[in-house]
Amino acid sequence: MGDLGAFSVDITRAKALLKKQHASTGQSWRVRYSKDFSKMGTNFMLAGYRYNSKGFYTLEDTMESYTRSDDWSAPQQRRARTEATIDQTLGEGWGSVTLSLVKETYWSQSQDMTSMSVSYNNSWHGVSYSLSYSLNKNTNDSNEDGESVTQDNQFALSVSVPLDHWMHNTWATYNLNNTKAGTTQNIGLNGTALQGDNLSWNIQEGLSNSGSGNSTNLNADYKGTYGEISGGVSQDKNQRNVNVGLQGGMVAHANGITLSQPLGDTIALVKAPGTHGTHITNQTGVKTDFRGYTVVPFVTAYRHNTIALDTETLPDEADVTHAAQVVTPTRGAVVRASFNTRVGSRVLMTLTRQGKPLPFGATVTTGDKDSEFIVGNDGQTYLSGLPQHGTLSVSWGQDASESCVAEYRLTDEEKKTSIINAAAQCH
């Protein structure tokens, strides 16, 4: 809609089979509007939901019915929901303020819920902090005595302090939450470890003056090429829990099967033969397998996504023509990101003809005709993906006299270095 903002309408129809209940079907409408006032630093969002029948349950509601205890009861079925949010940036160094309003009505009874909140976020010398206040009100007029109102005021404080001076990628955190049920405080340490920050960990101690008492939690999660493993220990005054989880994904395609981390709705299949162990930039734990394939488990539908190889992690014997690909998938698609790789040695070759360096800017073509390189100063040319021996065709003009062919042979001893210095005569 241009300067008027963005507007969308969508319809969702869901069929759910809740635990120990019959299948139910429902439909919902959603209308959304947003407008960004860039000069003022203001963003406004408004969303309205209308549930046309009582049988609409989300996937979260359905899964919860199977994972919770036997006394689980279905959540109250929403009839309508309205959300409004205003984000306001206060200027450089002053943080931002967010105001939000949520109102819900339900099918099951004459009840409605209203939630209003305001929050402030900022950071100072790496220390980030936030303050928030919310008012939650539930109105119920189904009782015989008439309307009853329950109200809860909630205050929250959150502080995160980086500890990089002492420990790499580590933060100390403090959270305070005050409601009518009591006050809860959490003090913790969290961070990442190992190359590529594949391992994330968290230690937290909870202090509460409510019935739950104090608690301790230790958790760790490792993301690897072929999956994700997590584990943790938690303890409070009533119980102690130990959990271990292993999850991953598998993509079957024309070139075989590729294992991966847990898959999202829209994914990218990376093909880069000969680049085993190469990391994908901005993707924790994602790197190519022994065949040069991997999966980027989450990409954004209907948007340009840049899939890039981290060239610093390429094997010594491999190189790529272009290290980045841009893909634009549809929702739910498996989109390919194929890279043109060259497997062989990296060579800084000095090319001469009749004892003189070849002209600056001359074009060098490998024997397979797939790769072209440019001669630099003093006849030096950086070549990649070269086999142990072969020929190089060089040209710097249209005449037959302005071209030549050079033969080369690399020794086993030379191949032990990451970049080989060599020389060849062009005839």
Tab-separated table of C-alpha atoms in Angstrom:
chain	number	residue	atom	x	y	z
A	1	MET	CA	0.000	0.000	0.000
A	2	GLY	CA	3.067	2.248	-0.237
A	3	ASP	CA	2.985	5.215	2.139
A	4	LEU	CA	-0.266	3.952	3.677
A	5	GLY	CA	1.480	0.955	5.239
A	6	ALA	CA	0.986	-2.809	4.799
A	7	PHE	CA	-2.304	-4.696	4.953
A	8	SER	CA	-3.029	-8.446	4.814
A	9	VAL	CA	-5.921	-10.883	5.245
A	10	ASP	CA	-5.648	-14.646	5.626
A	11	ILE	CA	-7.841	-17.608	6.544
A	12	THR	CA	-6.766	-20.722	8.465
A	13	ARG	CA	-8.757	-23.927	8.700
A	14	ALA	CA	-7.589	-26.458	11.286
A	15	LYS	CA	-8.571	-29.993	12.215
A	16	ALA	CA	-7.285	-31.187	15.591
A	17	LEU	CA	-7.453	-34.492	17.450
A	18	LEU	CA	-6.936	-33.671	21.115
A	19	LYS	CA	-6.001	-36.333	23.639
A	20	LYS	CA	-9.052	-38.359	24.788
A	21	GLN	CA	-11.390	-36.192	22.694
A	22	HIS	CA	-13.103	-36.361	19.324
A	23	ALA	CA	-11.643	-34.585	16.322
A	24	SER	CA	-12.662	-30.944	16.071
A	25	THR	CA	-12.571	-28.559	13.120
A	26	GLY	CA	-12.485	-24.782	13.145
A	27	GLN	CA	-11.683	-21.753	11.070
A	28	SER	CA	-10.071	-18.414	11.825
A	29	TRP	CA	-9.718	-15.104	10.005
A	30	ARG	CA	-6.778	-12.771	10.545
A	31	VAL	CA	-6.485	-9.141	9.449
A	32	ARG	CA	-3.175	-7.311	9.919
A	33	TYR	CA	-2.053	-3.732	9.348
A	34	SER	CA	1.325	-2.131	9.988
A	35	LYS	CA	2.842	1.270	9.345
A	36	ASP	CA	6.390	2.450	9.876
A	37	PHE	CA	6.980	6.164	10.497
A	38	SER	CA	10.727	6.141	9.829
A	39	LYS	CA	11.416	9.825	10.472
A	40	MET	CA	9.721	9.625	13.880
A	41	GLY	CA	11.181	6.219	14.782
A	42	THR	CA	7.668	4.842	15.290
A	43	ASN	CA	6.203	1.523	14.216
A	44	PHE	CA	2.493	0.719	14.573
A	45	MET	CA	0.958	-2.758	14.235
A	46	LEU	CA	-2.678	-3.833	14.524
A	47	ALA	CA	-4.046	-7.369	14.199
A	48	GLY	CA	-7.543	-8.773	14.530
A	49	TYR	CA	-8.507	-12.458	14.776
A	50	ARG	CA	-11.974	-13.925	14.417
A	51	TYR	CA	-12.609	-17.598	15.224
A	52	ASN	CA	-15.792	-18.646	13.407
A	53	SER	CA	-16.439	-21.807	15.410
A	54	LYS	CA	-15.658	-23.397	18.751
A	55	GLY	CA	-13.549	-26.173	17.264
A	56	PHE	CA	-10.436	-24.192	16.355
A	57	TYR	CA	-7.265	-25.351	18.142
A	58	THR	CA	-3.697	-24.379	17.256
A	59	LEU	CA	-0.905	-26.920	16.810
A	60	GLU	CA	0.486	-25.774	20.169
A	61	ASP	CA	-2.853	-26.519	21.883
A	62	THR	CA	-3.004	-29.958	20.283
A	63	MET	CA	0.563	-30.977	21.169
A	64	GLU	CA	0.096	-29.728	24.729
A	65	SER	CA	-2.804	-32.145	25.228
A	66	TYR	CA	-0.396	-35.078	24.680
A	67	THR	CA	2.620	-33.776	26.589
A	68	ARG	CA	0.853	-32.543	29.723
A	69	SER	CA	-0.408	-34.728	32.589
A	70	ASP	CA	-3.625	-36.779	32.534
A	71	ASP	CA	-5.612	-33.995	34.212
A	72	TRP	CA	-5.038	-31.684	31.219
A	73	SER	CA	-8.117	-29.841	30.055
A	74	ALA	CA	-8.641	-28.091	26.730
A	75	PRO	CA	-7.912	-24.344	26.773
A	76	GLN	CA	-10.773	-21.906	26.548
A	77	GLN	CA	-11.685	-21.487	22.913
A	78	ARG	CA	-11.162	-17.959	21.669
A	79	ARG	CA	-13.957	-16.152	19.874
A	80	ALA	CA	-12.028	-13.013	18.942
A	81	ARG	CA	-8.645	-11.448	19.627
A	82	THR	CA	-7.332	-7.940	19.012
A	83	GLU	CA	-3.686	-6.876	19.269
A	84	ALA	CA	-2.214	-3.380	18.989
A	85	THR	CA	1.465	-2.491	19.396
A	86	ILE	CA	3.405	0.772	19.168
A	87	ASP	CA	7.221	0.766	19.149
A	88	GLN	CA	8.930	4.108	19.670
A	89	THR	CA	12.671	4.713	19.370
A	90	LEU	CA	13.781	7.517	21.681
A	91	GLY	CA	16.970	8.429	19.873
A	92	GLU	CA	20.552	7.249	19.895
A	93	GLY	CA	21.577	6.102	23.365
A	94	TRP	CA	18.109	6.541	24.856
A	95	GLY	CA	16.598	3.151	24.034
A	96	SER	CA	13.040	2.376	23.002
A	97	VAL	CA	9.544	2.114	24.476
A	98	THR	CA	6.854	-0.406	23.518
A	99	LEU	CA	3.144	-0.093	24.290
A	100	SER	CA	0.799	-3.017	23.668
A	101	LEU	CA	-2.848	-3.925	24.154
A	102	VAL	CA	-4.428	-7.382	23.835
A	103	LYS	CA	-8.120	-8.193	24.242
A	104	GLU	CA	-9.734	-11.643	23.950
A	105	THR	CA	-13.268	-13.031	24.160
A	106	TYR	CA	-14.225	-16.702	24.407
A	107	TRP	CA	-16.955	-19.055	23.191
A	108	SER	CA	-17.385	-21.075	26.361
A	109	GLN	CA	-18.681	-18.338	28.632
A	110	SER	CA	-19.266	-14.605	28.938
A	111	GLN	CA	-15.677	-13.874	29.751
A	112	ASP	CA	-13.050	-11.570	28.341
A	113	MET	CA	-9.381	-10.904	28.981
A	114	THR	CA	-7.599	-7.570	28.632
A	115	SER	CA	-3.849	-7.095	28.889
A	116	MET	CA	-2.040	-3.750	28.722
A	117	SER	CA	1.724	-3.379	28.980
A	118	VAL	CA	4.537	-0.878	28.631
A	119	SER	CA	8.228	-1.719	28.411
A	120	TYR	CA	11.510	0.155	28.131
A	121	ASN	CA	14.705	-1.315	26.628
A	122	ASN	CA	18.201	0.108	26.429
A	123	SER	CA	21.887	-0.773	26.656
A	124	TRP	CA	24.920	0.971	28.120
A	125	HIS	CA	28.520	-0.060	27.416
A	126	GLY	CA	27.386	-3.574	26.490
A	127	VAL	CA	25.056	-3.941	29.483
A	128	SER	CA	21.480	-4.410	28.268
A	129	TYR	CA	18.477	-3.905	30.525
A	130	SER	CA	14.699	-3.709	30.305
A	131	LEU	CA	11.822	-2.656	32.543
A	132	SER	CA	8.205	-3.613	31.968
A	133	TYR	CA	4.823	-3.220	33.630
A	134	SER	CA	1.650	-5.027	32.627
A	135	LEU	CA	-1.949	-5.026	33.816
A	136	ASN	CA	-3.924	-8.212	33.177
A	137	LYS	CA	-7.666	-8.156	33.776
A	138	ASN	CA	-10.157	-11.042	33.464
A	139	THR	CA	-13.891	-10.280	33.556
A	140	ASN	CA	-16.430	-13.049	34.115
A	141	ASP	CA	-20.188	-12.339	34.392
A	142	SER	CA	-21.283	-15.973	34.242
A	143	ASN	CA	-21.510	-16.294	38.017
A	144	GLU	CA	-24.887	-16.100	39.761
A	145	ASP	CA	-23.681	-13.189	41.848
A	146	GLY	CA	-23.013	-11.121	38.739
A	147	GLU	CA	-19.826	-9.856	37.217
A	148	SER	CA	-16.515	-10.704	38.868
A	149	VAL	CA	-13.168	-9.198	37.966
A	150	THR	CA	-9.711	-10.589	38.672
A	151	GLN	CA	-6.743	-8.298	38.176
A	152	ASP	CA	-3.016	-8.816	38.320
A	153	ASN	CA	-0.279	-6.185	38.147
A	154	GLN	CA	3.067	-7.481	36.979
A	155	PHE	CA	6.459	-5.769	37.153
A	156	ALA	CA	9.586	-7.194	35.529
A	157	LEU	CA	13.261	-6.214	35.429
A	158	SER	CA	15.928	-7.845	33.287
A	159	VAL	CA	19.684	-7.132	33.165
A	160	SER	CA	22.387	-8.818	31.061
A	161	VAL	CA	26.106	-8.119	31.634
A	162	PRO	CA	28.815	-9.378	29.219
A	163	LEU	CA	31.806	-11.084	30.855
A	164	ASP	CA	34.048	-11.229	27.772
A	165	HIS	CA	36.892	-9.650	29.733
A	166	TRP	CA	37.138	-12.838	31.805
A	167	MET	CA	35.266	-15.510	29.822
A	168	HIS	CA	34.692	-15.635	26.046
A	169	ASN	CA	31.046	-15.234	24.954
A	170	THR	CA	29.672	-15.367	28.500
A	171	TRP	CA	26.956	-13.258	30.127
A	172	ALA	CA	25.665	-12.815	33.660
A	173	THR	CA	21.908	-12.292	33.901
A	174	TYR	CA	19.435	-11.148	36.508
A	175	ASN	CA	15.647	-11.276	36.189
A	176	LEU	CA	12.995	-10.119	38.644
A	177	ASN	CA	9.277	-10.780	38.277
A	178	ASN	CA	6.685	-9.504	40.735
A	179	THR	CA	3.001	-10.514	40.586
A	180	LYS	CA	0.218	-10.958	43.120
A	181	ALA	CA	1.382	-14.564	43.542
A	182	GLY	CA	4.775	-13.411	44.817
A	183	THR	CA	8.239	-12.349	43.721
A	184	THR	CA	10.631	-14.505	41.717
A	185	GLN	CA	14.294	-13.704	41.097
A	186	ASN	CA	16.661	-15.554	38.774
A	187	ILE	CA	20.441	-15.215	38.709
A	188	GLY	CA	22.360	-16.976	35.983
A	189	LEU	CA	25.332	-17.442	33.709
A	190	ASN	CA	25.056	-18.388	30.052
A	191	GLY	CA	27.321	-18.520	27.072
A	192	THR	CA	28.726	-20.436	24.138
A	193	ALA	CA	31.826	-22.560	23.671
A	194	LEU	CA	33.817	-24.597	21.135
A	195	GLN	CA	34.775	-23.574	17.605
A	196	GLY	CA	31.868	-21.859	15.891
A	197	ASP	CA	30.038	-21.536	19.236
A	198	ASN	CA	28.379	-24.919	18.624
A	199	LEU	CA	27.834	-25.492	22.346
A	200	SER	CA	25.487	-23.228	24.304
A	201	TRP	CA	25.078	-23.576	28.060
A	202	ASN	CA	23.078	-22.042	30.883
A	203	ILE	CA	23.256	-22.146	34.687
A	204	GLN	CA	20.444	-20.541	36.673
A	205	GLU	CA	19.449	-20.216	40.321
A	206	GLY	CA	15.885	-19.185	41.118
A	207	LEU	CA	14.728	-17.526	44.354
A	208	SER	CA	11.016	-17.259	45.118
A	209	ASN	CA	8.849	-16.304	48.090
A	210	SER	CA	5.857	-18.125	46.599
A	211	GLY	CA	4.974	-21.778	47.047
A	212	SER	CA	7.398	-22.992	44.398
A	213	GLY	CA	10.454	-22.202	46.524
A	214	ASN	CA	14.005	-22.033	45.204
A	215	SER	CA	15.222	-23.860	42.100
A	216	THR	CA	18.406	-24.744	40.204
A	217	ASN	CA	18.749	-25.378	36.460
A	218	LEU	CA	21.705	-26.500	34.336
A	219	ASN	CA	21.267	-26.926	30.574
A	220	ALA	CA	23.482	-27.462	27.536
A	221	ASP	CA	22.803	-27.770	23.812
A	222	TYR	CA	25.181	-28.828	21.037
A	223	LYS	CA	24.432	-28.143	17.354
A	224	GLY	CA	26.352	-30.278	14.882
A	225	THR	CA	26.328	-31.074	11.188
A	226	TYR	CA	24.105	-34.136	11.560
A	227	GLY	CA	21.778	-33.052	14.364
A	228	GLU	CA	21.347	-31.442	17.752
A	229	ILE	CA	21.773	-32.938	21.222
A	230	SER	CA	20.648	-31.321	24.463
A	231	GLY	CA	20.611	-32.183	28.140
A	232	GLY	CA	19.861	-30.657	31.490
A	233	VAL	CA	19.264	-31.040	35.199
A	234	SER	CA	16.653	-29.133	37.197
A	235	GLN	CA	15.781	-29.232	40.876
A	236	ASP	CA	13.361	-27.537	43.253
A	237	LYS	CA	12.002	-28.343	46.690
A	238	ASN	CA	9.659	-31.014	45.312
A	239	GLN	CA	11.560	-32.841	42.596
A	240	ARG	CA	14.695	-33.373	40.544
A	241	ASN	CA	14.594	-33.888	36.769
A	242	VAL	CA	17.224	-35.061	34.300
A	243	ASN	CA	16.566	-34.781	30.561
A	244	VAL	CA	18.455	-35.718	27.415
A	245	GLY	CA	17.273	-34.989	23.881
A	246	LEU	CA	18.480	-35.839	20.395
A	247	GLN	CA	16.891	-34.400	17.272
A	248	GLY	CA	17.744	-33.836	13.648
A	249	GLY	CA	16.501	-33.877	10.083
A	250	MET	CA	16.972	-35.881	6.905
A	251	VAL	CA	16.545	-34.728	3.301
A	252	ALA	CA	16.263	-37.271	0.471
A	253	HIS	CA	17.165	-35.794	-2.920
A	254	ALA	CA	18.371	-36.796	-6.374
A	255	ASN	CA	21.979	-37.057	-5.180
A	256	GLY	CA	21.321	-39.136	-2.070
A	257	ILE	CA	20.425	-38.500	1.569
A	258	THR	CA	21.709	-35.622	3.698
A	259	LEU	CA	21.389	-35.523	7.496
A	260	SER	CA	20.970	-32.179	9.215
A	261	GLN	CA	19.840	-30.226	12.231
A	262	PRO	CA	16.049	-30.095	12.923
A	263	LEU	CA	14.266	-28.801	9.828
A	264	GLY	CA	12.072	-25.747	9.563
A	265	ASP	CA	9.195	-25.199	7.185
A	266	THR	CA	11.420	-23.861	4.376
A	267	ILE	CA	14.999	-25.084	3.890
A	268	ALA	CA	17.993	-24.854	1.551
A	269	LEU	CA	20.005	-27.823	0.276
A	270	VAL	CA	23.652	-26.849	-0.260
A	271	LYS	CA	25.756	-28.648	-2.874
A	272	ALA	CA	29.498	-27.921	-2.886
A	273	PRO	CA	31.413	-31.088	-3.890
A	274	GLY	CA	34.893	-31.425	-2.451
A	275	THR	CA	34.381	-28.919	0.370
A	276	HIS	CA	33.867	-31.343	3.269
A	277	GLY	CA	33.864	-29.582	6.657
A	278	THR	CA	33.239	-26.091	5.263
A	279	HIS	CA	31.077	-23.875	7.474
A	280	ILE	CA	28.019	-21.982	6.255
A	281	THR	CA	28.237	-18.370	7.444
A	282	ASN	CA	25.767	-17.223	10.116
A	283	GLN	CA	24.586	-20.818	10.691
A	284	THR	CA	25.722	-22.328	13.997
A	285	GLY	CA	27.032	-25.873	13.546
A	286	VAL	CA	26.044	-26.119	9.871
A	287	LYS	CA	28.904	-27.364	7.683
A	288	THR	CA	29.248	-29.574	4.624
A	289	ASP	CA	29.398	-33.341	5.077
A	290	PHE	CA	31.932	-35.774	3.579
A	291	ARG	CA	30.293	-35.381	0.125
A	292	GLY	CA	30.098	-31.590	0.260
A	293	TYR	CA	26.358	-31.426	1.005
A	294	THR	CA	24.533	-29.828	3.921
A	295	VAL	CA	21.162	-28.318	4.796
A	296	VAL	CA	20.425	-24.791	5.999
A	297	PRO	CA	17.471	-25.700	8.252
A	298	PHE	CA	15.706	-22.322	8.265
A	299	VAL	CA	15.346	-19.833	5.404
A	300	THR	CA	12.725	-17.133	4.921
A	301	ALA	CA	10.031	-17.764	2.326
A	302	TYR	CA	9.434	-15.159	-0.406
A	303	ARG	CA	12.595	-13.280	0.590
A	304	HIS	CA	16.137	-13.117	-0.783
A	305	ASN	CA	18.308	-15.387	1.400
A	306	THR	CA	22.094	-15.314	1.041
A	307	ILE	CA	23.718	-18.729	1.491
A	308	ALA	CA	27.488	-18.292	1.807
A	309	LEU	CA	30.425	-20.626	2.329
A	310	ASP	CA	32.997	-19.547	4.901
A	311	THR	CA	36.042	-19.575	2.626
A	312	GLU	CA	38.394	-19.571	5.623
A	313	THR	CA	37.213	-23.110	6.440
A	314	LEU	CA	37.582	-24.508	2.904
A	315	PRO	CA	39.961	-27.483	2.601
A	316	ASP	CA	43.406	-26.599	1.237
A	317	GLU	CA	42.681	-28.506	-1.965
A	318	ALA	CA	39.341	-26.802	-2.705
A	319	ASP	CA	38.199	-23.414	-3.948
A	320	VAL	CA	34.935	-21.899	-5.212
A	321	THR	CA	34.203	-19.509	-8.072
A	322	HIS	CA	31.561	-17.643	-6.060
A	323	ALA	CA	31.270	-18.147	-2.305
A	324	ALA	CA	27.670	-16.887	-2.000
A	325	GLN	CA	24.353	-17.765	-3.604
A	326	VAL	CA	21.033	-15.924	-3.296
A	327	VAL	CA	17.882	-18.065	-3.128
A	328	THR	CA	14.236	-16.974	-2.990
A	329	PRO	CA	12.090	-19.959	-1.943
A	330	THR	CA	8.332	-20.345	-1.722
A	331	ARG	CA	6.837	-21.432	1.597
A	332	GLY	CA	7.503	-25.077	2.414
A	333	ALA	CA	10.038	-25.480	-0.395
A	334	VAL	CA	13.415	-27.219	-0.486
A	335	VAL	CA	15.549	-24.849	-2.550
A	336	ARG	CA	18.999	-25.734	-3.914
A	337	ALA	CA	22.120	-23.627	-3.469
A	338	SER	CA	24.752	-25.140	-5.772
A	339	PHE	CA	28.358	-23.931	-5.762
A	340	ASN	CA	30.884	-24.314	-8.577
A	341	THR	CA	33.840	-25.852	-6.777
A	342	ARG	CA	37.361	-26.547	-7.961
A	343	VAL	CA	39.231	-29.367	-6.259
A	344	GLY	CA	42.996	-29.333	-6.542
A	345	SER	CA	46.036	-27.342	-5.458
A	346	ARG	CA	46.298	-23.598	-4.926
A	347	VAL	CA	49.293	-22.308	-6.846
A	348	LEU	CA	50.995	-18.943	-7.230
A	349	MET	CA	52.438	-19.557	-10.696
A	350	THR	CA	55.037	-17.331	-12.352
A	351	LEU	CA	54.520	-17.575	-16.108
A	352	THR	CA	57.264	-16.491	-18.522
A	353	ARG	CA	57.840	-16.610	-22.283
A	354	GLN	CA	61.302	-16.399	-23.754
A	355	GLY	CA	62.567	-15.382	-20.335
A	356	LYS	CA	60.116	-12.487	-19.898
A	357	PRO	CA	56.969	-12.322	-17.727
A	358	LEU	CA	53.682	-12.699	-19.573
A	359	PRO	CA	51.712	-9.435	-20.051
A	360	PHE	CA	49.645	-8.079	-17.195
A	361	GLY	CA	45.936	-8.895	-17.696
A	362	ALA	CA	46.489	-11.964	-19.884
A	363	THR	CA	43.847	-14.681	-19.535
A	364	VAL	CA	44.876	-18.126	-18.245
A	365	THR	CA	42.598	-21.100	-18.935
A	366	THR	CA	43.027	-24.512	-17.333
A	367	GLY	CA	43.079	-27.698	-19.361
A	368	ASP	CA	39.441	-28.516	-18.614
A	369	LYS	CA	38.403	-25.059	-19.941
A	370	ASP	CA	36.188	-24.601	-16.842
A	371	SER	CA	38.265	-21.969	-15.041
A	372	GLU	CA	39.851	-18.688	-16.086
A	373	PHE	CA	42.439	-16.620	-14.222
A	374	ILE	CA	44.198	-13.294	-14.827
A	375	VAL	CA	47.951	-12.707	-14.974
A	376	GLY	CA	49.144	-10.144	-12.443
A	377	ASN	CA	52.369	-8.215	-12.019
A	378	ASP	CA	55.625	-9.889	-13.080
A	379	GLY	CA	53.733	-12.793	-14.663
A	380	GLN	CA	52.407	-14.038	-11.330
A	381	THR	CA	49.009	-15.737	-11.452
A	382	TYR	CA	46.985	-17.197	-8.601
A	383	LEU	CA	45.474	-20.520	-9.703
A	384	SER	CA	43.185	-22.814	-7.731
A	385	GLY	CA	41.799	-26.297	-8.226
A	386	LEU	CA	44.828	-27.446	-10.248
A	387	PRO	CA	45.512	-31.164	-10.752
A	388	GLN	CA	49.043	-32.420	-10.102
A	389	HIS	CA	50.033	-31.933	-13.738
A	390	GLY	CA	48.465	-30.414	-16.836
A	391	THR	CA	48.520	-27.525	-19.296
A	392	LEU	CA	47.609	-23.845	-19.108
A	393	SER	CA	46.462	-21.861	-22.153
A	394	VAL	CA	47.335	-18.158	-22.076
A	395	SER	CA	46.129	-15.402	-24.419
A	396	TRP	CA	46.470	-11.608	-24.422
A	397	GLY	CA	45.232	-10.666	-27.902
A	398	GLN	CA	43.605	-11.849	-31.133
A	399	ASP	CA	46.734	-12.830	-33.086
A	400	ALA	CA	48.171	-16.331	-32.932
A	401	SER	CA	51.423	-14.790	-31.711
A	402	GLU	CA	49.587	-13.441	-28.680
A	403	SER	CA	48.942	-16.813	-27.114
A	404	CYS	CA	50.928	-19.717	-25.740
A	405	VAL	CA	50.638	-22.966	-23.775
A	406	ALA	CA	52.494	-23.832	-20.563
A	407	GLU	CA	52.968	-27.303	-19.128
A	408	TYR	CA	53.424	-27.784	-15.393
A	409	ARG	CA	53.954	-30.614	-12.911
A	410	LEU	CA	53.632	-30.345	-9.125
A	411	THR	CA	55.639	-32.599	-6.826
A	412	ASP	CA	54.212	-34.484	-3.849
A	413	GLU	CA	56.422	-32.415	-1.570
A	414	GLU	CA	55.018	-29.147	-2.947
A	415	LYS	CA	51.428	-30.323	-2.426
A	416	LYS	CA	52.004	-30.417	1.342
A	417	THR	CA	51.849	-26.593	1.498
A	418	SER	CA	48.583	-24.642	1.402
A	419	ILE	CA	49.761	-22.347	-1.445
A	420	ILE	CA	52.447	-23.626	-3.810
A	421	ASN	CA	54.989	-21.321	-5.423
A	422	ALA	CA	55.811	-22.599	-8.910
A	423	ALA	CA	57.015	-21.430	-12.318
A	424	ALA	CA	56.345	-22.509	-15.896
A	425	GLN	CA	57.581	-21.603	-19.366
A	426	CYS	CA	54.970	-20.732	-21.989
A	427	HIS	CA	55.603	-21.876	-25.574
